[in-house]
PDB file of C-alpha atoms in Angstrom:
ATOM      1  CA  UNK A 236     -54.531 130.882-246.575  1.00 58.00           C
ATOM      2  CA  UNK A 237     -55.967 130.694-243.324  1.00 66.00           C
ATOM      3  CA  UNK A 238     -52.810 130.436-241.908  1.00 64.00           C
ATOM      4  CA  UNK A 239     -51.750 133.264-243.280  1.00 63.00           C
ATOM      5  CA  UNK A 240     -54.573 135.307-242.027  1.00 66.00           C
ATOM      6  CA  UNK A 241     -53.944 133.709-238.449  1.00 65.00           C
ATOM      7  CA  UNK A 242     -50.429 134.894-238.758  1.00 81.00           C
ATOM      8  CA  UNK A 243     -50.755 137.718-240.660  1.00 84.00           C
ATOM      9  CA  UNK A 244     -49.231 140.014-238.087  1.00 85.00           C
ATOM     10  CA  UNK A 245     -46.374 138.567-237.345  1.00 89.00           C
ATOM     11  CA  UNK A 246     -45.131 137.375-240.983  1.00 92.00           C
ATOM     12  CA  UNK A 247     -45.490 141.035-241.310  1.00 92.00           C
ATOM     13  CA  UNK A 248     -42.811 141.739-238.670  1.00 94.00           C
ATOM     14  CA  UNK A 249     -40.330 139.236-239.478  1.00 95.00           C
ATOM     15  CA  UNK A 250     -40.478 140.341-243.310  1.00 95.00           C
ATOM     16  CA  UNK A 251     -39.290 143.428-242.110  1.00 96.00           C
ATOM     17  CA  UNK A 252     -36.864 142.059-239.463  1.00 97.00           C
ATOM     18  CA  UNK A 253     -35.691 140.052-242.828  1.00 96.00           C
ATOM     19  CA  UNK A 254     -35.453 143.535-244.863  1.00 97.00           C
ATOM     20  CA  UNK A 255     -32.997 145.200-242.375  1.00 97.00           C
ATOM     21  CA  UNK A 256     -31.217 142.097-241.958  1.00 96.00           C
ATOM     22  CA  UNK A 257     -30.582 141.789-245.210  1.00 94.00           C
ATOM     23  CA  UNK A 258     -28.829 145.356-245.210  1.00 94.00           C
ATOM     24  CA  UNK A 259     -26.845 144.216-242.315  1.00 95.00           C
ATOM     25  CA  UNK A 260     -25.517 141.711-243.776  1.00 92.00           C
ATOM     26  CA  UNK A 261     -24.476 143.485-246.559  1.00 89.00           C
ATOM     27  CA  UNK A 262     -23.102 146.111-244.633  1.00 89.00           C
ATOM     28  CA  UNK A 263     -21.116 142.839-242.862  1.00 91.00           C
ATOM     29  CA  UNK A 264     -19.500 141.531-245.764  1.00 87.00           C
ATOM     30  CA  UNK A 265     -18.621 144.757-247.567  1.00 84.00           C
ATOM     31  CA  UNK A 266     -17.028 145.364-244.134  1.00 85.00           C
ATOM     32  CA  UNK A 267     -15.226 142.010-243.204  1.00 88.00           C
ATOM     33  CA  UNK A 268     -14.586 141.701-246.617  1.00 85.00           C
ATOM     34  CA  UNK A 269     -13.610 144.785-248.218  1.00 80.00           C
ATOM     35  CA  UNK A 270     -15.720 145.007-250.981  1.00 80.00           C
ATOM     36  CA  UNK A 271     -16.658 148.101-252.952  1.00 78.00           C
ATOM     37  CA  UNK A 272     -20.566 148.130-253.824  1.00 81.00           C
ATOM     38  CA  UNK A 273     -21.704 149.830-256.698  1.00 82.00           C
ATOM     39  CA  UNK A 274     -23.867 152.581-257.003  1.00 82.00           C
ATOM     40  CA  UNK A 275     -26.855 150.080-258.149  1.00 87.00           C
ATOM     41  CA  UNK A 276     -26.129 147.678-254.991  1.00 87.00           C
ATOM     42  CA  UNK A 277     -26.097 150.676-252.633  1.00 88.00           C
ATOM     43  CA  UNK A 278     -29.701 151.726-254.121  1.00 89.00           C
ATOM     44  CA  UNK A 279     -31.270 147.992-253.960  1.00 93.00           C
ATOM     45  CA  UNK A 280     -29.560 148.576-249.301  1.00 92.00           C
ATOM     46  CA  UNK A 281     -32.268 151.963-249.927  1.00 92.00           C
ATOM     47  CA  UNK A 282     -35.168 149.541-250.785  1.00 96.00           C
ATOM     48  CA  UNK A 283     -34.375 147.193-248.777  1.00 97.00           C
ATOM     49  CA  UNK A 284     -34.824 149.432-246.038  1.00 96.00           C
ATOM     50  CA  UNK A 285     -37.482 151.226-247.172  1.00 97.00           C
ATOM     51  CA  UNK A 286     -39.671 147.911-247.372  1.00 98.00           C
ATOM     52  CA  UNK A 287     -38.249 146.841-244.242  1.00 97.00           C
ATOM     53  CA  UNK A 288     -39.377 150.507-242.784  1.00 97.00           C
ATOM     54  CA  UNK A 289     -43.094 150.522-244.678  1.00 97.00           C
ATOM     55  CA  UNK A 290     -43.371 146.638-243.092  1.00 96.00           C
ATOM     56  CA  UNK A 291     -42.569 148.043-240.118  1.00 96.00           C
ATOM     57  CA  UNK A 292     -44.980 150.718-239.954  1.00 96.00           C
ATOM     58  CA  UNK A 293     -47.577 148.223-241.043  1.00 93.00           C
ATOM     59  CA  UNK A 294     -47.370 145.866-238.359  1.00 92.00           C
ATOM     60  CA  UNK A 295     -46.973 148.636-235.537  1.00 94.00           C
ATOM     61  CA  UNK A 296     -50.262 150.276-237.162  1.00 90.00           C
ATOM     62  CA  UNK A 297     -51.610 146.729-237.696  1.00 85.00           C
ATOM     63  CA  UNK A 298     -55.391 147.009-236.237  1.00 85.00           C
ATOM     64  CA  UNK A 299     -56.030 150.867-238.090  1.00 81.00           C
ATOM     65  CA  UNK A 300     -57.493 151.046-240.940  1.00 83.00           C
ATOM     66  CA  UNK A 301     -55.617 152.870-243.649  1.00 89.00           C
ATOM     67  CA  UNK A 302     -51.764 153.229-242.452  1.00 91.00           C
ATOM     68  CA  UNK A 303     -51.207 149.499-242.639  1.00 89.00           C
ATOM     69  CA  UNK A 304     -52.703 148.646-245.868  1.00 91.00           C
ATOM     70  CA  UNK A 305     -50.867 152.054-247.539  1.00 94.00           C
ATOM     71  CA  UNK A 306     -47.398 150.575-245.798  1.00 95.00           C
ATOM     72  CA  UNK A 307     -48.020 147.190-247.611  1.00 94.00           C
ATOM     73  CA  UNK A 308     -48.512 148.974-250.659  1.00 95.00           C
ATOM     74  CA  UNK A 309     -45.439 151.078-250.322  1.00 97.00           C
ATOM     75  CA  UNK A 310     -44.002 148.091-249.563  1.00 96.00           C
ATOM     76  CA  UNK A 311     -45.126 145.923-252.725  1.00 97.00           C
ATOM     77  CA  UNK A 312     -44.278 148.918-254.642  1.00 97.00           C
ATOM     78  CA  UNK A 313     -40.247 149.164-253.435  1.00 97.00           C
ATOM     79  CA  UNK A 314     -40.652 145.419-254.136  1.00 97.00           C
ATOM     80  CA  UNK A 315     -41.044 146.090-257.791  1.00 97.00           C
ATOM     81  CA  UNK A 316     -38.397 149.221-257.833  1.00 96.00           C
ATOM     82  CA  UNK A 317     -35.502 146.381-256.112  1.00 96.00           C
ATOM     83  CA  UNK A 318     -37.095 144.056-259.014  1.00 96.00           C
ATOM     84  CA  UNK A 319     -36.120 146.581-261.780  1.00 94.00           C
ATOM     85  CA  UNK A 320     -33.223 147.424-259.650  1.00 91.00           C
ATOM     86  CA  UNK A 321     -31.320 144.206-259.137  1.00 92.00           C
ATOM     87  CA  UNK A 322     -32.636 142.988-262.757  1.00 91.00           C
ATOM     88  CA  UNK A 323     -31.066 145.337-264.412  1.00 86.00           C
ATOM     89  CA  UNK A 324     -27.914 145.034-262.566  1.00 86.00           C
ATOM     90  CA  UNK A 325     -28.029 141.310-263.335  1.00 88.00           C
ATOM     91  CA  UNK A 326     -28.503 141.957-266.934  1.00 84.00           C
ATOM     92  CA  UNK A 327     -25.574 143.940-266.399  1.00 83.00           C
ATOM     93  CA  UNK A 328     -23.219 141.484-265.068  1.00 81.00           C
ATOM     94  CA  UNK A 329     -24.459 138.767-267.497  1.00 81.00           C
ATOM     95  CA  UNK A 330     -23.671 140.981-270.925  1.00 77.00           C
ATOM     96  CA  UNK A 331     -20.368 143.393-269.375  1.00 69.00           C
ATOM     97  CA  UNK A 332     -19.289 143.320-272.876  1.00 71.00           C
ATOM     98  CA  UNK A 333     -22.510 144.844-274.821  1.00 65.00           C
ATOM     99  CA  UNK A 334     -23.040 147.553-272.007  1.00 58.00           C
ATOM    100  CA  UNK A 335     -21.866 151.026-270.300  1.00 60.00           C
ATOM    101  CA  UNK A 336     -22.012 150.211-267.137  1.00 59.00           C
ATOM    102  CA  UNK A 337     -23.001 152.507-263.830  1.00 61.00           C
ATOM    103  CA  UNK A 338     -20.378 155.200-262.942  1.00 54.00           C
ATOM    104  CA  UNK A 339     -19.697 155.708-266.703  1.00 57.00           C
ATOM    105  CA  UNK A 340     -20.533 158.878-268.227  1.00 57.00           C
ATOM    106  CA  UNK A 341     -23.028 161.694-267.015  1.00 63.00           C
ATOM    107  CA  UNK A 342     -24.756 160.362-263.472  1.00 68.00           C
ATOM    108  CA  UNK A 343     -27.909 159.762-262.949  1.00 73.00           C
ATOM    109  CA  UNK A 344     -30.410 160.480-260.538  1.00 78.00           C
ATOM    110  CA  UNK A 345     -29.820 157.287-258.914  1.00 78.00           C
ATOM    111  CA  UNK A 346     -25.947 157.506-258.839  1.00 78.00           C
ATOM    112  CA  UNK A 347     -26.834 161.274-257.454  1.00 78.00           C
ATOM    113  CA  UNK A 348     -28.840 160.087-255.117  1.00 80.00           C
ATOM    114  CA  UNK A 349     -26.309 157.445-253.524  1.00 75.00           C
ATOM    115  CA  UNK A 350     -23.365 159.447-253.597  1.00 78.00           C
ATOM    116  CA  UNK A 351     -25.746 162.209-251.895  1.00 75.00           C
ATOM    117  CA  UNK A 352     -25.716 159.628-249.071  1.00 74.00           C
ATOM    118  CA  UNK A 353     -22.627 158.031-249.079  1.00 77.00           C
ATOM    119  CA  UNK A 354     -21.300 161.946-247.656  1.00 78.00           C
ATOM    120  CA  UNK A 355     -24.527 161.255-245.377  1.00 83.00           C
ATOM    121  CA  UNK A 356     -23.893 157.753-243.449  1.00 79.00           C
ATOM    122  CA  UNK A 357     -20.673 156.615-245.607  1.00 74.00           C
ATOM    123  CA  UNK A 358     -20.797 153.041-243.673  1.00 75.00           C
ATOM    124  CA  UNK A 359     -24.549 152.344-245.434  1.00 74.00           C
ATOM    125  CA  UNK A 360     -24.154 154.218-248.631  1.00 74.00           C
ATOM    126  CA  UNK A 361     -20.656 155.051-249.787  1.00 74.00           C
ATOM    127  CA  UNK A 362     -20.139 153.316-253.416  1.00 72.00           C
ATOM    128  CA  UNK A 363     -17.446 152.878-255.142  1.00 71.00           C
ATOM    129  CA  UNK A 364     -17.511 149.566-257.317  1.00 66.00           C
ATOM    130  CA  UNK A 365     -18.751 148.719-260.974  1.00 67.00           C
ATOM    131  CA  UNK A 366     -22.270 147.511-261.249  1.00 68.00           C
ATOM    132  CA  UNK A 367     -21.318 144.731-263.967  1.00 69.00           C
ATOM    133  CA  UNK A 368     -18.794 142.945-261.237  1.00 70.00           C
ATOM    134  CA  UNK A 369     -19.512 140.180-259.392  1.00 71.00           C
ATOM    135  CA  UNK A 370     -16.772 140.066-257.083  1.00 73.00           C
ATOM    136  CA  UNK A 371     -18.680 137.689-254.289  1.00 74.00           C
ATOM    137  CA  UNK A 372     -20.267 134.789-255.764  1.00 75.00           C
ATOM    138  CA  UNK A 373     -22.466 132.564-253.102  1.00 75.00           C
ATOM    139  CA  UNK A 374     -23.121 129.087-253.822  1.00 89.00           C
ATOM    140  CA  UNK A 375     -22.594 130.332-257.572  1.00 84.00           C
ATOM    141  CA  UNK A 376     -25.191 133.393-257.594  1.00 84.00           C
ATOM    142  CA  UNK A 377     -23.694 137.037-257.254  1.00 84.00           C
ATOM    143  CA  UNK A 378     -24.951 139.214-254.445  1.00 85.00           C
ATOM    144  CA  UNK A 379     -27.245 140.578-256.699  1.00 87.00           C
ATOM    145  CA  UNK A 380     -29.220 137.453-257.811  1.00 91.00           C
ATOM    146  CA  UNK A 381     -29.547 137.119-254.477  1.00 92.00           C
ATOM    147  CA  UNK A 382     -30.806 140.896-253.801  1.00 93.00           C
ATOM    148  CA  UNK A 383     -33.097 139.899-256.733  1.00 96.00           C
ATOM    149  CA  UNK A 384     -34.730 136.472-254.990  1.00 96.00           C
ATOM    150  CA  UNK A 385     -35.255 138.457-251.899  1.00 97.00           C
ATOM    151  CA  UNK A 386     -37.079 140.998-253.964  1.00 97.00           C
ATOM    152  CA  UNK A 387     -39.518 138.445-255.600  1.00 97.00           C
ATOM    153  CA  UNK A 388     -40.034 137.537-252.041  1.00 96.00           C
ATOM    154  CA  UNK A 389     -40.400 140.188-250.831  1.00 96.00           C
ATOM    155  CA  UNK A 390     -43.010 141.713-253.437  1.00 97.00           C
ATOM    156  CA  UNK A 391     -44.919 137.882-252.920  1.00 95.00           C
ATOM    157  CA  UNK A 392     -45.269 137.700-249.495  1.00 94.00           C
ATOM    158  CA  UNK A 393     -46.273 141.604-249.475  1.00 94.00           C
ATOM    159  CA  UNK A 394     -49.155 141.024-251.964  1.00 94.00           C
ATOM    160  CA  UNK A 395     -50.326 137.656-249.888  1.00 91.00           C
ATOM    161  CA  UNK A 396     -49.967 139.462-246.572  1.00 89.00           C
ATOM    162  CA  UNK A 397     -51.959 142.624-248.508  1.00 89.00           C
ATOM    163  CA  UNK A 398     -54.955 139.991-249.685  1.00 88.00           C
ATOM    164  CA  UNK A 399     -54.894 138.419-246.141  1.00 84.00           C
ATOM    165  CA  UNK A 400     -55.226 141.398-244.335  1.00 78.00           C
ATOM    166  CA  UNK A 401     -58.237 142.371-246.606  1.00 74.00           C
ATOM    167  CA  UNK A 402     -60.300 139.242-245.847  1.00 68.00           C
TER     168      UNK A 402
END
């Protein structure tokens, strides 16, 4: 723990380095490898850099008093959204078979949302595959076990970095 508290400051910056770098490489391989994200892949490259951005803001703000704690919080919070997010599209490419999946039906306000964006900044946000595919698999886990992981990381080191910051 101590070392944590020593270092509080900058694992705080390099989580969010880690956020936006973990867009940019998805942006990178949908890119070199023309893949088509789906509309729940393109929502998990929002939270990714909206924790990245709330980290951020936290470690710029660092020696305030309220901004920086709030940020973490955001932060843990869009943690736990990319935890439902990337669960559920898990679940979803795990049992194809016993669900609808995204881009079937009515949208929602999360398919909404992204293809609000995708006529934003099509290069971040423009969907267009099925959320139940796993087209990429990387040392046998599917980008989104992997978007998962970096959310349970994400939502641990933001809770430490929150109780380090309050001693």
């Amino acid at each position: 723990m101590q070392f944590l508290r020593g270092h509080a400051r900058a694992l705080t910056l390099l989580m969010a380095i880690g956020a936006f770098g973990l867009v940019a490489t998805a942006v990178t391989l949908t890119e070199l490898l023309s893949l088509a994200p789906c509309h729940l892949c393109i929502f998990q490259r929002v939270l990714h850099l909206a924790i990245g951005l709330a980290l951020f803001v936290a470690w710029i703000s660092w020696n305030g008093r309220w901004i920086p704690v709030v940020s973490m919080v955001k932060s843990i919070v869009f943690a736990l959204a990319g935890l439902a997010t990337a669960g559920y599209q898990v679940w979803l490419q795990w049992n194809p078979q016993t669900t609808f999946g995204c881009g079937v039906g009515q949208r929602d306000i999360i398919e909404r949302f992204v293809e609000w964006l995708g006529t934003l900044v099509p290069l971040l946000f423009m969907s267009g595959g099925l959320c139940e595919d796993d087209d990429l698999l990387i040392f046998g886990l599917s980008i989104a076990v992997w978007s998962l992981l970096a959310f349970i990381g994400f939502l641990i080191g933001g809770i430490s970095l929150l109780v380090a910051r309050s001693k």
